[in-house]
mmCIF file of C-alpha atoms in Angstrom:
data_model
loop_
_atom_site.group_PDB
_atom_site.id
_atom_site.type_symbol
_atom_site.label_atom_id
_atom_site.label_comp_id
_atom_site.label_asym_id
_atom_site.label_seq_id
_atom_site.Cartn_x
_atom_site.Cartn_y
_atom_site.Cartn_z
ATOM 1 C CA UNK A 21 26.427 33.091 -19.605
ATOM 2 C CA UNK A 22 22.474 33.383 -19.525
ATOM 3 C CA UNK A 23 22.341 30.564 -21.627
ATOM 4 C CA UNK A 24 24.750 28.488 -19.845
ATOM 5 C CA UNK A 25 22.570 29.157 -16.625
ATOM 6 C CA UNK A 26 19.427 27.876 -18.151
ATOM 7 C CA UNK A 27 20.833 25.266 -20.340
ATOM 8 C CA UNK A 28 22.026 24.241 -16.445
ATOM 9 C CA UNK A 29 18.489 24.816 -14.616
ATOM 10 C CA UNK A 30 16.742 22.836 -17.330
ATOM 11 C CA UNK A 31 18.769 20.117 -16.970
ATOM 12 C CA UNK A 32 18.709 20.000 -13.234
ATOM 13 C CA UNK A 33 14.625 20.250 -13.522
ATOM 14 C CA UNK A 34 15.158 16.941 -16.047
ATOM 15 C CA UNK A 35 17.278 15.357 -14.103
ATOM 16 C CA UNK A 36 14.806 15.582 -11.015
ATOM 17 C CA UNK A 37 11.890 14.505 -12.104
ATOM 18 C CA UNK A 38 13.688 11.575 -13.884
ATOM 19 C CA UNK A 39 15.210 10.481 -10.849
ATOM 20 C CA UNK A 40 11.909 10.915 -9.152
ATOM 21 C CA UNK A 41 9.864 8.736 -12.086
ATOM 22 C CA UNK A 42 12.472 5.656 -11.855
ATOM 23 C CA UNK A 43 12.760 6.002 -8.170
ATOM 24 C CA UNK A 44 8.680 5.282 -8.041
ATOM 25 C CA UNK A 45 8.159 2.865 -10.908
ATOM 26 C CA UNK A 46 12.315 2.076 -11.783
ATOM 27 C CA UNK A 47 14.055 1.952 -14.732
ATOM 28 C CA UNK A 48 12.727 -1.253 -16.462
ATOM 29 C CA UNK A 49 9.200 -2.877 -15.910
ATOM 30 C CA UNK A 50 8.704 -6.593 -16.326
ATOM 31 C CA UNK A 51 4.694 -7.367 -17.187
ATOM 32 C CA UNK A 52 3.097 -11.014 -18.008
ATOM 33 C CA UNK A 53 2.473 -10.387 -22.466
ATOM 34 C CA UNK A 54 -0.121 -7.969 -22.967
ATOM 35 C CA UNK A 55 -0.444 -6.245 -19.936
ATOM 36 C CA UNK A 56 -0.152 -2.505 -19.354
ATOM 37 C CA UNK A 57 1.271 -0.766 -16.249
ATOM 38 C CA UNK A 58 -0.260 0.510 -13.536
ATOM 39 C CA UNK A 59 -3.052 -1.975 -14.659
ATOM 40 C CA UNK A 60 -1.537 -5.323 -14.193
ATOM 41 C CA UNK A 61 -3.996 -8.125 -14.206
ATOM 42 C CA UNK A 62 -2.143 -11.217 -14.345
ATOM 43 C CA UNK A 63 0.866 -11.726 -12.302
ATOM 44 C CA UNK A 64 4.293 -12.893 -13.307
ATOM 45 C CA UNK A 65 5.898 -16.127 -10.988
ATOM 46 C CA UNK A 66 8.108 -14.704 -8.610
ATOM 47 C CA UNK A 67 10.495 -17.590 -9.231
ATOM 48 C CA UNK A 68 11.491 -16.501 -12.443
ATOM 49 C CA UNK A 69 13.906 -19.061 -14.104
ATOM 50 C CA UNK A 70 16.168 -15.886 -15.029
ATOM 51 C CA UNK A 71 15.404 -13.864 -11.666
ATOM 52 C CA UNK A 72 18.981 -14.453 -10.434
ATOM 53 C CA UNK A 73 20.434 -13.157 -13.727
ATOM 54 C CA UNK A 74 18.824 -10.148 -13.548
ATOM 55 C CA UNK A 75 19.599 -9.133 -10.235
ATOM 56 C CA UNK A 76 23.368 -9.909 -10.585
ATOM 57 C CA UNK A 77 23.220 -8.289 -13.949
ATOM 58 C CA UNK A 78 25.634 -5.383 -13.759
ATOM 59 C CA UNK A 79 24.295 -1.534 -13.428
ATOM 60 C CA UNK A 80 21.079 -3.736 -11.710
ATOM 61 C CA UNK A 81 20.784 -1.964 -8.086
ATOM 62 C CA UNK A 82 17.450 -4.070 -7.037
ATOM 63 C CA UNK A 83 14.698 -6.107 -8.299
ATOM 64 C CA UNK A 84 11.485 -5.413 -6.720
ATOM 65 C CA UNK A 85 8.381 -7.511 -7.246
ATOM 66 C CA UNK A 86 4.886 -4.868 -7.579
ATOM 67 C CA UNK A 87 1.996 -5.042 -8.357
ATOM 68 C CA UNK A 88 -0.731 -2.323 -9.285
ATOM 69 C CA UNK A 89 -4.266 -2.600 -8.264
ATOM 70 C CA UNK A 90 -7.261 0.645 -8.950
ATOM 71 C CA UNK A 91 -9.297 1.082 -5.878
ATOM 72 C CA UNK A 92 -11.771 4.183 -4.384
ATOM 73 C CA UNK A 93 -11.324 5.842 -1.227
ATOM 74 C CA UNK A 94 -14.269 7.275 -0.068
ATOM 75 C CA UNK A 95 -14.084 9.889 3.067
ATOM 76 C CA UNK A 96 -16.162 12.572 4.206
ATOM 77 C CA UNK A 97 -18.427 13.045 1.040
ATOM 78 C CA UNK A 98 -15.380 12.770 -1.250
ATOM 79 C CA UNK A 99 -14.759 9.867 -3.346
ATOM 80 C CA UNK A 100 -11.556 9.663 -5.088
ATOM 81 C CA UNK A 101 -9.907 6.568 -7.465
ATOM 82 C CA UNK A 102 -6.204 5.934 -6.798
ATOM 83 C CA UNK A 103 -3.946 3.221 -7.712
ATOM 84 C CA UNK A 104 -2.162 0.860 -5.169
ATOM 85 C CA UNK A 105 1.409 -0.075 -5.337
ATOM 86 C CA UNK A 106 2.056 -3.197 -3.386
ATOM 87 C CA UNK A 107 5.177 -3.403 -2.653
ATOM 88 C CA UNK A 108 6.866 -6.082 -0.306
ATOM 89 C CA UNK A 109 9.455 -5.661 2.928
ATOM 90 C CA UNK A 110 12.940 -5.890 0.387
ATOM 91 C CA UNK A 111 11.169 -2.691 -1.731
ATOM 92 C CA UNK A 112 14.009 0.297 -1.654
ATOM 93 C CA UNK A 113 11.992 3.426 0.002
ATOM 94 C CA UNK A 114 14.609 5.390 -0.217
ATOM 95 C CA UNK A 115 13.008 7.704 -2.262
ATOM 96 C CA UNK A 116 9.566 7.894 -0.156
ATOM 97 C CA UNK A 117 11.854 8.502 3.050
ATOM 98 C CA UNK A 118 13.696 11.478 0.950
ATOM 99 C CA UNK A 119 9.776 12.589 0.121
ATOM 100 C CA UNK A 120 8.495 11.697 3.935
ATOM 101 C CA UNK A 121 6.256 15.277 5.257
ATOM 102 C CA UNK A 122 4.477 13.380 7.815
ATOM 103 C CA UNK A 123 4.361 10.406 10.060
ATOM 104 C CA UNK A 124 6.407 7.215 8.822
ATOM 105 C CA UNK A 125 7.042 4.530 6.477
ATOM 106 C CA UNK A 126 4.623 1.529 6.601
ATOM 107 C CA UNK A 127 6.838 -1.580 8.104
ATOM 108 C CA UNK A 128 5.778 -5.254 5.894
ATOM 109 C CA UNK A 129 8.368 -7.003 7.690
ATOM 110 C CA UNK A 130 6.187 -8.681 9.921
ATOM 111 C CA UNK A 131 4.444 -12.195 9.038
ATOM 112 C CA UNK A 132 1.090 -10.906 9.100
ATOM 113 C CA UNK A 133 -0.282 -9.230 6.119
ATOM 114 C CA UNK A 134 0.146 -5.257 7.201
ATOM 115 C CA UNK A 135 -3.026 -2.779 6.328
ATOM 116 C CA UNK A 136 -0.609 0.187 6.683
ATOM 117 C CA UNK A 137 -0.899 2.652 3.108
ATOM 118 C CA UNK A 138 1.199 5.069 2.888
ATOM 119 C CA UNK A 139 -0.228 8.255 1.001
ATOM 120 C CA UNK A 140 0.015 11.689 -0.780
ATOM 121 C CA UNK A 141 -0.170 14.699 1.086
ATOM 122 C CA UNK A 142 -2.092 16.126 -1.602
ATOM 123 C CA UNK A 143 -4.316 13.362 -1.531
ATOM 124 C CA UNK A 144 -4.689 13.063 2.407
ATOM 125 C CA UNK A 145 -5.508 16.542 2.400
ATOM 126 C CA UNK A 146 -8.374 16.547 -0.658
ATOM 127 C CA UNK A 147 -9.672 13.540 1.768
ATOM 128 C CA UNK A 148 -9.441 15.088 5.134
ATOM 129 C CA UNK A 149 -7.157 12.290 6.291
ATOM 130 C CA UNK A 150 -4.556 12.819 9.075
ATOM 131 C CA UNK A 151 -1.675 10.017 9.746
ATOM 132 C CA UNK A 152 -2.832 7.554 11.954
ATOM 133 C CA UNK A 153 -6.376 8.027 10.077
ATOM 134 C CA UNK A 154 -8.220 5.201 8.995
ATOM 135 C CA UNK A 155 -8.810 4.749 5.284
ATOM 136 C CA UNK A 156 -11.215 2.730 3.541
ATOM 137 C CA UNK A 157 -10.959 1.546 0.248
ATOM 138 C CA UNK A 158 -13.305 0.033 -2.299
ATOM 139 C CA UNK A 159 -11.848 -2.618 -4.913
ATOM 140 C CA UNK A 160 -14.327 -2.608 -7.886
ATOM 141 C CA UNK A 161 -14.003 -5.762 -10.219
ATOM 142 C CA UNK A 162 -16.141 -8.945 -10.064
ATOM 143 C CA UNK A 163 -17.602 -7.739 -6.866
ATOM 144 C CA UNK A 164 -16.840 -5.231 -4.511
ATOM 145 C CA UNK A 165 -14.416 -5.997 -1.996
ATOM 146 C CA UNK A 166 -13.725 -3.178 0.925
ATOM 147 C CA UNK A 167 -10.742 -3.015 2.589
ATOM 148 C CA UNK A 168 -9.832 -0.995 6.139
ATOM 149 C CA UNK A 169 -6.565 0.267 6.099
ATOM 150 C CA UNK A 170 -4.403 3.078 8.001
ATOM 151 C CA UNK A 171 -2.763 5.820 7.156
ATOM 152 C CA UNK A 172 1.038 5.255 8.134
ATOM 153 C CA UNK A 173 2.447 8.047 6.639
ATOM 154 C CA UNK A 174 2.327 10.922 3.889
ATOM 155 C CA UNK A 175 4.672 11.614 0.984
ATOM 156 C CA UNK A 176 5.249 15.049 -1.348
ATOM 157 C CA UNK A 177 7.027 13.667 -4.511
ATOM 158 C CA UNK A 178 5.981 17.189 -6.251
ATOM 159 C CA UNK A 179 4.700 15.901 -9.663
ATOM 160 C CA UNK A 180 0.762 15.740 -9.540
ATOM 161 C CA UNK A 181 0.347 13.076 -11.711
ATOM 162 C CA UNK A 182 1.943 10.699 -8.907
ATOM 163 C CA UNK A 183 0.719 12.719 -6.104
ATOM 164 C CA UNK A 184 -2.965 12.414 -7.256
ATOM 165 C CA UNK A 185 -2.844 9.056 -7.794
ATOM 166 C CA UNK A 186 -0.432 6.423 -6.087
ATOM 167 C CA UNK A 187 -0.707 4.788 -2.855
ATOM 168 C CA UNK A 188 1.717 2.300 -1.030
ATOM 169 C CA UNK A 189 0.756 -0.921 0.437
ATOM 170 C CA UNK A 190 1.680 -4.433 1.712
ATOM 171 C CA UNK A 191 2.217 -6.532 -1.739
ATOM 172 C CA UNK A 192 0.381 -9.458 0.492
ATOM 173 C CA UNK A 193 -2.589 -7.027 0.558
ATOM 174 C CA UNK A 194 -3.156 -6.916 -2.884
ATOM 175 C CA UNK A 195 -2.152 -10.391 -4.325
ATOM 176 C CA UNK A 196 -4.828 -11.320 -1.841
ATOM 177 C CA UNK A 197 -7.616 -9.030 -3.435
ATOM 178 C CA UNK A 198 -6.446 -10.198 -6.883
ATOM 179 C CA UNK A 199 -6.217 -14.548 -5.523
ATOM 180 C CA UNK A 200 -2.952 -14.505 -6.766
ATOM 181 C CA UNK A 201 -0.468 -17.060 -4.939
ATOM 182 C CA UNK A 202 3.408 -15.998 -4.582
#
């Protein structure tokens, strides 16, 4: 019976933090040849010739178009790198509303390019940042671009290695930074 009971937790534990890894990045990951996630440098068209087969493939719940850009926050002495997830207004945040501790969801429904970010706690915290908070951020490539943003909201996903290190933002935001068209 023991065994049955932690043959059961350790599954539950899995199946958490699996549902929790593909709710973040999903299941599969489309990248232009020779590019490595969270790092993407070139973009893929988002009129893909086979787009429409993919999202009425079935078992396919979305497709979301992402991209990744590194940036540093810099607040109050601390300085702290952290990777951006743009992410436009059809992106499912279902499971940053199920993760929600503070504030609210960043809206990029609107025309305008939004500089809402949505944020760790653990991260908001280790910066001193509150919701409503300004944030700015430091692109480092090229040249340095800054960027204000503000702090719409905080998440708690519970795995450090995404708490430490993701924020959300308008995907206009950062194919903007990066010159990329649609």
């Amino acid at each position: 019976a023991v065994m049955v009971v932690a043959i059961a937790v350790a599954h539950g534990f899995q199946s958490e933090i699996k549902g929790k890894i593909t709710g973040f990045t999903g299941e599969v990951l489309l990248a232009a040849p020779g590019q490595k996630i969270p790092s993407i440098e070139r973009p893929i068209s988002a009129n893909l010739s086979y787009g429409s087969s993919l999202e009425s493939m079935t078992g396919v719940a979305s497709v979301d178009r992402v991209a990744y850009l590194a940036g540093m926050v810099r607040s109050e002495g601390e300085v702290q790198g952290l990777v951006f997830k743009g992410v436009d207004s059809t992106y499912n945040f279902s499971l940053f509303a199920e993760h929600l501790v503070e504030g609210r969801l960043p809206d990029y429904t609107t025309p305008k390019t939004s500089t809402e970010v949505l944020l760790s706690k653990r991260l908001a915290d280790q910066l001193g940042l509150s919701v409503g908070d300004p944030l700015t951020v430091y692109f480092v490539g090229d040249r340095i671009r800054v960027r204000k943003f503000t702090l719409s909201g905080l998440y708690r996903l519970g795995m450090d290695e995404f708490d430490k290190l993701f924020a959300v933002a308008d995907l206009r935001q950062l194919q903007r930074l990066q010159g990329w068209r649609d």
